[in-house]
Short mmCIF file of C-alpha atoms and ligand atoms in Angstrom, two decimals:
data_model
loop_
_atom_site.label_atom_id
_atom_site.label_comp_id
_atom_site.label_asym_id
_atom_site.label_seq_id
_atom_site.Cartn_x
_atom_site.Cartn_y
_atom_site.Cartn_z
CA UNK A 1 -0.09 -0.22 0.03
CA UNK A 2 0.59 3.57 -0.38
CA UNK A 3 2.67 5.28 2.66
CA UNK A 4 0.15 7.00 4.86
CA UNK A 5 2.63 7.72 7.86
CA UNK A 6 6.49 8.80 7.70
CA UNK A 7 9.12 9.06 10.00
CA UNK A 8 12.66 10.43 9.47
CA UNK A 9 15.20 10.77 12.54
CA UNK A 10 12.25 11.58 14.64
CA UNK A 11 13.96 12.76 18.02
CA UNK A 12 12.45 13.09 21.60
CA UNK A 13 14.43 14.09 24.49
CA UNK A 14 12.62 15.34 27.85
CA UNK A 15 15.71 17.77 29.52
CA UNK A 16 15.74 16.67 33.29
CA UNK A 17 15.26 19.72 34.96
CA UNK A 18 15.84 18.55 38.55
CA UNK A 19 17.79 21.68 39.74
CA UNK A 20 20.14 20.04 41.72
CA UNK A 21 21.40 17.82 38.89
CA UNK A 22 21.15 19.85 36.05
CA UNK A 23 23.69 19.34 33.80
CA UNK A 24 24.20 20.62 30.58
CA UNK A 25 21.77 19.33 27.53
CA UNK A 26 20.95 16.76 30.20
CA UNK A 27 17.93 14.50 28.02
CA UNK A 28 16.32 11.52 28.70
CA UNK A 29 17.01 10.31 25.44
CA UNK A 30 13.24 8.63 25.06
CA UNK A 31 13.22 8.42 20.98
CA UNK A 32 16.64 9.25 19.55
CA UNK A 33 16.74 8.97 15.55
CA UNK A 34 13.63 6.88 14.18
CA UNK A 35 13.00 6.50 9.96
CA UNK A 36 10.35 4.43 9.64
CA UNK A 37 7.03 4.46 7.34
CA UNK A 38 3.54 3.23 8.19
CA UNK A 39 1.61 1.57 4.77
CA UNK A 40 -2.14 2.61 4.38
CA UNK A 41 -3.91 -0.86 5.69
CA UNK A 42 -1.02 -2.11 7.25
CA UNK A 43 -0.29 -3.04 11.31
CA UNK A 44 3.06 -2.32 12.05
CA UNK A 45 4.23 -3.24 15.63
CA UNK A 46 7.01 -1.61 17.50
CA UNK A 47 8.17 -4.29 20.30
CA UNK A 48 10.89 -4.04 22.71
CA UNK A 49 11.47 -4.21 26.99
CA UNK A 50 9.66 -0.86 28.36
CA UNK A 51 12.06 1.59 28.38
CA UNK A 52 13.19 1.67 24.56
CA UNK A 53 11.17 4.42 23.59
CA UNK A 54 7.59 2.48 22.13
CA UNK A 55 5.02 5.02 23.94
CA UNK A 56 6.65 8.25 23.22
CA UNK A 57 7.57 6.94 19.30
CA UNK A 58 3.30 6.47 19.38
CA UNK A 59 3.25 9.67 20.98
CA UNK A 60 4.93 11.83 19.34
CA UNK A 61 3.79 10.58 16.18
CA UNK A 62 0.40 11.68 16.49
CA UNK A 63 1.82 14.67 18.14
CA UNK A 64 0.54 14.56 21.72
CA UNK A 65 4.33 15.24 21.89
CA UNK A 66 6.07 17.88 20.56
CA UNK A 67 8.69 16.23 19.04
CA UNK A 68 12.73 17.19 19.50
CA UNK A 69 13.98 17.17 15.51
CA UNK A 70 12.89 15.41 12.47
CA UNK A 71 10.04 15.32 10.56
CA UNK A 72 6.93 13.46 10.79
CA UNK A 73 4.78 13.22 7.36
CA UNK A 74 1.39 12.32 7.65
CA UNK A 75 -1.05 11.72 4.28
CA UNK A 76 1.98 13.68 2.58
CA UNK A 77 1.76 16.60 4.89
CA UNK A 78 4.37 17.15 7.27
CA UNK A 79 2.26 17.65 10.82
CA UNK A 80 6.16 17.68 12.98
CA UNK A 81 5.41 21.50 13.95
CA UNK A 82 1.91 22.19 13.35
CA UNK A 83 0.11 24.52 15.44
CA UNK A 84 -2.89 22.76 17.71
CA UNK A 85 -5.40 24.21 15.55
CA UNK A 86 -3.45 23.41 12.55
CA UNK A 87 -4.07 19.93 13.83
CA UNK A 88 -7.33 19.77 15.06
CA UNK A 89 -8.93 18.65 11.85
CA UNK A 90 -6.29 16.21 11.40
CA UNK A 91 -6.67 14.91 15.37
CA UNK A 92 -9.76 13.37 12.87
CA UNK A 93 -7.48 11.04 11.40
CA UNK A 94 -5.21 9.94 13.83
CA UNK A 95 -6.44 8.71 17.39
CA UNK A 96 -4.10 6.52 19.67
CA UNK A 97 -6.08 3.76 22.13
CA UNK A 98 -4.88 3.66 25.70
CA UNK A 99 -3.31 0.05 27.82
CA UNK A 100 -5.71 0.72 30.98
CA UNK A 101 -9.33 1.63 29.24
CA UNK A 102 -10.60 2.52 32.78
CA UNK A 103 -8.00 5.42 33.75
CA UNK A 104 -9.02 7.22 29.98
CA UNK A 105 -12.83 7.12 30.88
CA UNK A 106 -14.22 9.37 32.85
CA UNK A 107 -16.11 6.98 35.78
CA UNK A 108 -18.73 10.02 36.61
CA UNK A 109 -19.97 10.26 32.89
CA UNK A 110 -22.32 7.94 30.76
CA UNK A 111 -20.43 5.40 27.82
CA UNK A 112 -23.50 7.76 25.66
CA UNK A 113 -21.26 11.41 27.13
CA UNK A 114 -17.66 9.37 26.61
CA UNK A 115 -18.04 8.11 23.15
CA UNK A 116 -20.62 11.13 21.86
CA UNK A 117 -17.06 13.36 23.77
CA UNK A 118 -15.72 13.84 19.91
CA UNK A 119 -18.85 14.44 17.98
CA UNK A 120 -19.89 17.19 20.27
CA UNK A 121 -15.77 18.42 21.08
CA UNK A 122 -16.70 19.04 16.93
CA UNK A 123 -19.19 20.11 16.58
CA UNK A 124 -20.44 18.36 14.27
CA UNK A 125 -23.53 16.46 15.23
CA UNK A 126 -26.93 16.91 17.14
CA UNK A 127 -27.42 15.63 20.44
CA UNK A 128 -30.04 13.16 18.66
CA UNK A 129 -27.76 12.36 16.13
CA UNK A 130 -25.11 12.04 18.77
CA UNK A 131 -27.40 9.90 20.24
CA UNK A 132 -27.81 7.69 17.17
CA UNK A 133 -24.33 7.63 16.66
CA UNK A 134 -23.01 6.63 19.75
CA UNK A 135 -25.81 3.58 19.79
CA UNK A 136 -24.32 2.12 15.80
CA UNK A 137 -20.97 2.58 17.71
CA UNK A 138 -21.89 0.37 20.52
CA UNK A 139 -23.06 -2.41 18.46
CA UNK A 140 -19.85 -2.11 16.28
CA UNK A 141 -17.68 -2.73 18.81
CA UNK A 142 -19.90 -5.84 20.53
CA UNK A 143 -21.74 -4.17 23.24
CA UNK A 144 -24.90 -3.47 23.52
CA UNK A 145 -26.80 0.04 22.55
CA UNK A 146 -29.07 -0.32 25.38
CA UNK A 147 -26.19 0.38 27.79
CA UNK A 148 -25.83 3.90 26.76
CA UNK A 149 -26.59 5.35 29.92
CA UNK A 150 -24.78 3.10 32.32
CA UNK A 151 -21.31 3.99 33.79
CA UNK A 152 -17.85 2.75 33.03
CA UNK A 153 -17.64 0.74 36.52
CA UNK A 154 -20.51 -1.09 35.28
CA UNK A 155 -18.13 -2.71 32.44
CA UNK A 156 -16.06 -5.25 32.33
CA UNK A 157 -12.71 -4.68 31.63
CA UNK A 158 -13.15 -6.09 28.12
CA UNK A 159 -16.36 -4.40 27.69
CA UNK A 160 -14.61 -0.99 28.91
CA UNK A 161 -11.55 -1.39 26.36
CA UNK A 162 -14.64 -1.62 23.56
CA UNK A 163 -15.54 1.83 24.87
CA UNK A 164 -12.19 3.27 24.07
CA UNK A 165 -11.89 1.52 21.00
CA UNK A 166 -15.55 3.04 20.02
CA UNK A 167 -14.54 6.42 20.91
CA UNK A 168 -11.60 6.43 19.28
CA UNK A 169 -13.67 4.60 16.16
CA UNK A 170 -16.25 8.55 16.52
CA UNK A 171 -14.20 10.13 13.82
CA UNK A 172 -13.39 7.44 11.59
CA UNK A 173 -9.56 7.97 12.15
CA UNK A 174 -7.20 6.77 9.51
CA UNK A 175 -4.36 5.52 11.69
CA UNK A 176 -4.60 3.95 14.45
CA UNK A 177 -2.11 3.91 17.75
CA UNK A 178 -3.04 1.28 20.01
CA UNK A 179 -0.42 1.20 23.12
CA UNK A 180 -0.19 -2.06 24.91
CA UNK A 181 -4.50 -2.46 24.28
CA UNK A 182 -4.44 -5.61 24.98
CA UNK A 183 -2.14 -6.30 27.84
CA UNK A 184 -4.17 -5.20 31.00
CA UNK A 185 -7.21 -7.63 29.81
CA UNK A 186 -6.99 -10.89 31.15
CA UNK A 187 -5.60 -13.14 28.97
CA UNK A 188 -8.97 -15.68 27.65
CA UNK A 189 -10.79 -11.85 27.47
CA UNK A 190 -7.36 -10.67 24.87
CA UNK A 191 -7.79 -12.30 22.12
CA UNK A 192 -10.93 -11.22 21.27
CA UNK A 193 -10.25 -7.66 21.83
CA UNK A 194 -7.69 -8.58 19.31
CA UNK A 195 -9.77 -9.95 16.76
CA UNK A 196 -12.12 -6.91 17.36
CA UNK A 197 -9.29 -4.65 16.42
CA UNK A 198 -8.25 -6.58 13.09
CA UNK A 199 -12.18 -6.55 12.23
CA UNK A 200 -12.54 -3.16 12.29
CA UNK A 201 -9.12 -2.37 10.59
CA UNK A 202 -10.86 -4.44 7.35
CA UNK A 203 -14.39 -2.81 7.61
CA UNK A 204 -12.74 0.59 8.03
CA UNK A 205 -9.67 0.06 5.68
CA UNK A 206 -8.02 1.23 9.20
CA UNK A 207 -3.88 1.76 9.71
CA UNK A 208 -2.43 0.62 13.10
CA UNK A 209 0.82 1.28 14.92
CA UNK A 210 1.01 -1.14 17.74
CA UNK A 211 2.75 -0.64 20.37
CA UNK A 212 3.28 -3.89 22.25
CA UNK A 213 5.75 -6.36 24.87
CA UNK A 214 3.22 -9.81 24.47
CA UNK A 215 5.74 -10.91 20.92
CA UNK A 216 2.44 -13.71 20.56
CA UNK A 217 0.00 -10.95 20.61
CA UNK A 218 2.45 -8.84 17.97
CA UNK A 219 2.90 -12.39 15.44
CA UNK A 220 -0.78 -12.49 14.98
CA UNK A 221 -1.98 -8.51 14.52
CA UNK A 222 1.76 -7.70 13.11
CA UNK A 223 2.33 -6.96 9.09
CA UNK A 224 5.72 -5.54 9.65
CA UNK A 225 7.72 -5.49 12.93
CA UNK A 226 9.73 -2.92 14.32
CA UNK A 227 12.56 -3.80 16.93
CA UNK A 228 13.35 -0.97 19.32
CA UNK A 229 16.81 -0.65 21.96
CA UNK A 230 17.38 2.37 23.83
CA UNK A 231 15.26 4.78 21.96
CA UNK A 232 16.43 3.46 18.11
CA UNK A 233 15.17 0.72 16.24
CA UNK A 234 17.92 -1.94 15.75
CA UNK A 235 15.70 -3.85 13.55
CA UNK A 236 12.72 -3.52 10.86
CA UNK A 237 11.14 -6.29 7.99
CA UNK A 238 7.97 -7.70 7.43
CA UNK A 239 6.78 -10.13 10.72
CA UNK A 240 7.89 -13.61 8.91
CA UNK A 241 10.98 -12.34 8.48
CA UNK A 242 11.96 -11.10 11.51
CA UNK A 243 10.28 -13.89 13.74
CA UNK A 244 11.38 -17.11 11.32
CA UNK A 245 15.17 -15.11 10.54
CA UNK A 246 15.92 -12.97 13.17
CA UNK A 247 19.10 -10.82 11.79
CA UNK A 248 19.65 -8.41 15.18
CA UNK A 249 20.81 -10.04 18.03
CA UNK A 250 18.21 -8.17 20.68
CA UNK A 251 15.94 -9.64 18.64
CA UNK A 252 16.94 -13.03 18.42
CA UNK A 253 17.40 -12.34 22.23
CA UNK A 254 13.72 -10.82 22.78
CA UNK A 255 12.23 -14.00 20.26
CA UNK A 256 14.13 -16.85 22.21
CA UNK A 257 11.96 -15.80 25.07
CA UNK A 258 8.43 -16.61 23.26
CA UNK A 259 6.94 -19.71 23.96
CA UNK A 260 7.05 -21.55 20.65
CA UNK A 261 4.71 -23.87 19.77
CA UNK A 262 6.97 -26.18 17.90
CA UNK A 263 9.20 -27.82 20.09
CA UNK A 264 11.77 -28.98 17.51
CA UNK A 265 12.77 -25.41 17.25
CA UNK A 266 12.49 -24.68 21.12
CA UNK A 267 16.13 -25.65 21.56
CA UNK A 268 17.51 -23.38 19.13
CA UNK A 269 15.63 -20.71 20.70
CA UNK A 270 16.14 -20.76 24.45
CA UNK A 271 19.68 -20.84 24.10
CA UNK A 272 19.81 -16.88 24.74
CA UNK A 273 19.34 -15.10 27.63
CA UNK A 274 18.47 -11.22 28.00
CA UNK A 275 20.87 -10.75 31.27
CA UNK A 276 20.73 -7.16 32.86
CA UNK A 277 18.50 -4.35 32.47
CA UNK A 278 18.25 -1.43 29.82
CA UNK A 279 20.60 0.65 30.11
CA UNK A 280 19.47 4.56 31.40
CA UNK A 281 18.60 6.59 28.33
CA UNK A 282 20.10 9.73 30.12
CA UNK A 283 23.58 8.07 29.15
CA UNK A 284 23.25 5.82 26.69
CA UNK A 285 25.87 3.29 26.32
CA UNK A 286 28.77 4.23 23.47
CA UNK A 287 28.73 2.70 20.27
CA UNK A 288 26.29 -0.11 20.11
CA UNK A 289 23.54 0.59 22.26
CA UNK A 290 23.08 -3.07 23.10
CA UNK A 291 27.02 -4.02 23.23
CA UNK A 292 26.40 -3.97 27.42
CA UNK A 293 24.31 -6.67 26.81
CA UNK A 294 25.49 -8.87 23.69
CA UNK A 295 26.91 -12.01 23.98
CA UNK A 296 28.35 -11.08 20.54
CA UNK A 297 29.74 -8.03 21.62
CA UNK A 298 33.66 -6.84 20.30
CA UNK A 299 35.75 -3.91 20.59
CA UNK A 300 34.44 -2.30 18.12
CA UNK A 301 30.92 -2.07 18.80
CA UNK A 302 31.35 -0.36 21.93
CA UNK A 303 33.36 2.76 19.68
CA UNK A 304 31.35 2.40 16.41
CA UNK A 305 27.62 3.07 16.31
CA UNK A 306 25.92 0.43 13.54
CA UNK A 307 23.78 1.43 10.93
CA UNK A 308 19.96 0.34 9.78
CA UNK A 309 20.88 -1.77 6.60
CA UNK A 310 19.14 -3.63 4.41
CA UNK A 311 20.31 -7.37 4.91
CA UNK A 312 17.93 -9.50 3.20
CA UNK A 313 14.87 -7.86 1.02
CA UNK A 314 12.58 -5.38 3.06
CA UNK A 315 14.67 -6.11 6.71
CA UNK A 316 16.79 -4.10 7.57
CA UNK A 317 19.05 -4.22 10.89
CA UNK A 318 21.71 -2.30 12.59
CA UNK A 319 24.40 -5.00 13.96
CA UNK A 320 27.98 -5.32 13.04
CA UNK A 321 28.28 -8.98 13.36
CA UNK A 322 24.25 -9.87 12.29
CA UNK A 323 22.98 -12.83 12.84
CA UNK A 324 22.34 -15.66 10.24
CA UNK A 325 20.59 -17.84 11.97
CA UNK A 326 17.71 -19.77 8.97
CA UNK A 327 16.20 -20.56 12.35
CA UNK A 328 13.04 -21.90 10.04
CA UNK A 329 15.67 -24.76 8.50
CA UNK A 330 17.46 -25.61 11.76
CA UNK A 331 17.07 -29.39 11.09
CA UNK A 332 14.56 -31.03 14.20
CA UNK A 333 16.56 -32.06 17.20
CA UNK A 334 14.75 -34.68 17.20
CA UNK A 335 15.07 -35.96 13.97
CA UNK A 336 18.80 -37.24 12.37
CA UNK A 337 19.90 -35.01 9.91
FE1 LIG B 1 25.80 -6.50 19.70
FE2 LIG B 1 28.08 -5.45 18.43
FE3 LIG B 1 26.18 -6.34 16.85
FE4 LIG B 1 25.56 -4.48 19.24
S1 LIG B 1 26.77 -4.51 17.10
S2 LIG B 1 24.40 -6.05 18.82
S3 LIG B 1 26.96 -5.62 20.44
S4 LIG B 1 27.04 -7.79 17.89
#
């Protein structure tokens, strides 16, 4: 598909304001030079451990945060530094779904008021029209339209996420950034909400940027996957290439923690364990930011930062010593080679 959103060298730093420790240019370098694009109708997932900058990326590309540097182009328009006023009509096209549906729903407002809020804010429907539209939306996300006058606490977690999704859909967005949309839900409910998101994508030709740490969910929903580490993309490519033929050691390590149904492959992946925490984004390691945790690190990794290069068609990774393991074709361990 055509590119809906293109991000070039995106940077988002949060200056540290603590007077006692204030140093020249001290900042949390949450997003530190990202380039990627999202095609119309696809799902691009951003994955990585917490603290790698996924959420800040989502909030910055929808302009909930002001970018520090770089460029964001949405539907051919440069929105990087667009004013709030100029952004207003575009806000309809770019929506965000949050992790915790409860905290993003006003407990004192009825579902009708919550889901209808976008119409009232934009002033585009009569009260009667709003009620009808809200009831249609509730039905669309699998809720009872008769529950229009109920309050959020009267719904289960999964239903509350459906309310959040209904509100998001009110203005018929083109791009939805979903930040851990199911991770606060019971595992038994997660699949239902994921399926709903997929059905809605098909019905409305939605484009998703999915922020997630559950790699099984990511594998299920994504067309492409971008792996982030300390504010940078270390690998990006088609879902199957990333899962079957990861090139970056960090991707390999993340995937080795995922339970794989095919036990013949498990041995191959369980060899690798990520140790330690993500280093501070205030003072990221020199050279390759992953070198403090990488089992393949050499001297050059400490001094020279690897750039994203294409290592297979459509698959880029930033590593001096990329993996080439063809996990999919690894001979099964329990059968003679
Ligand atoms: Fe590991 Fe070096 Fe590759 Fe970084 S560049 S991921 S430290 S091998």
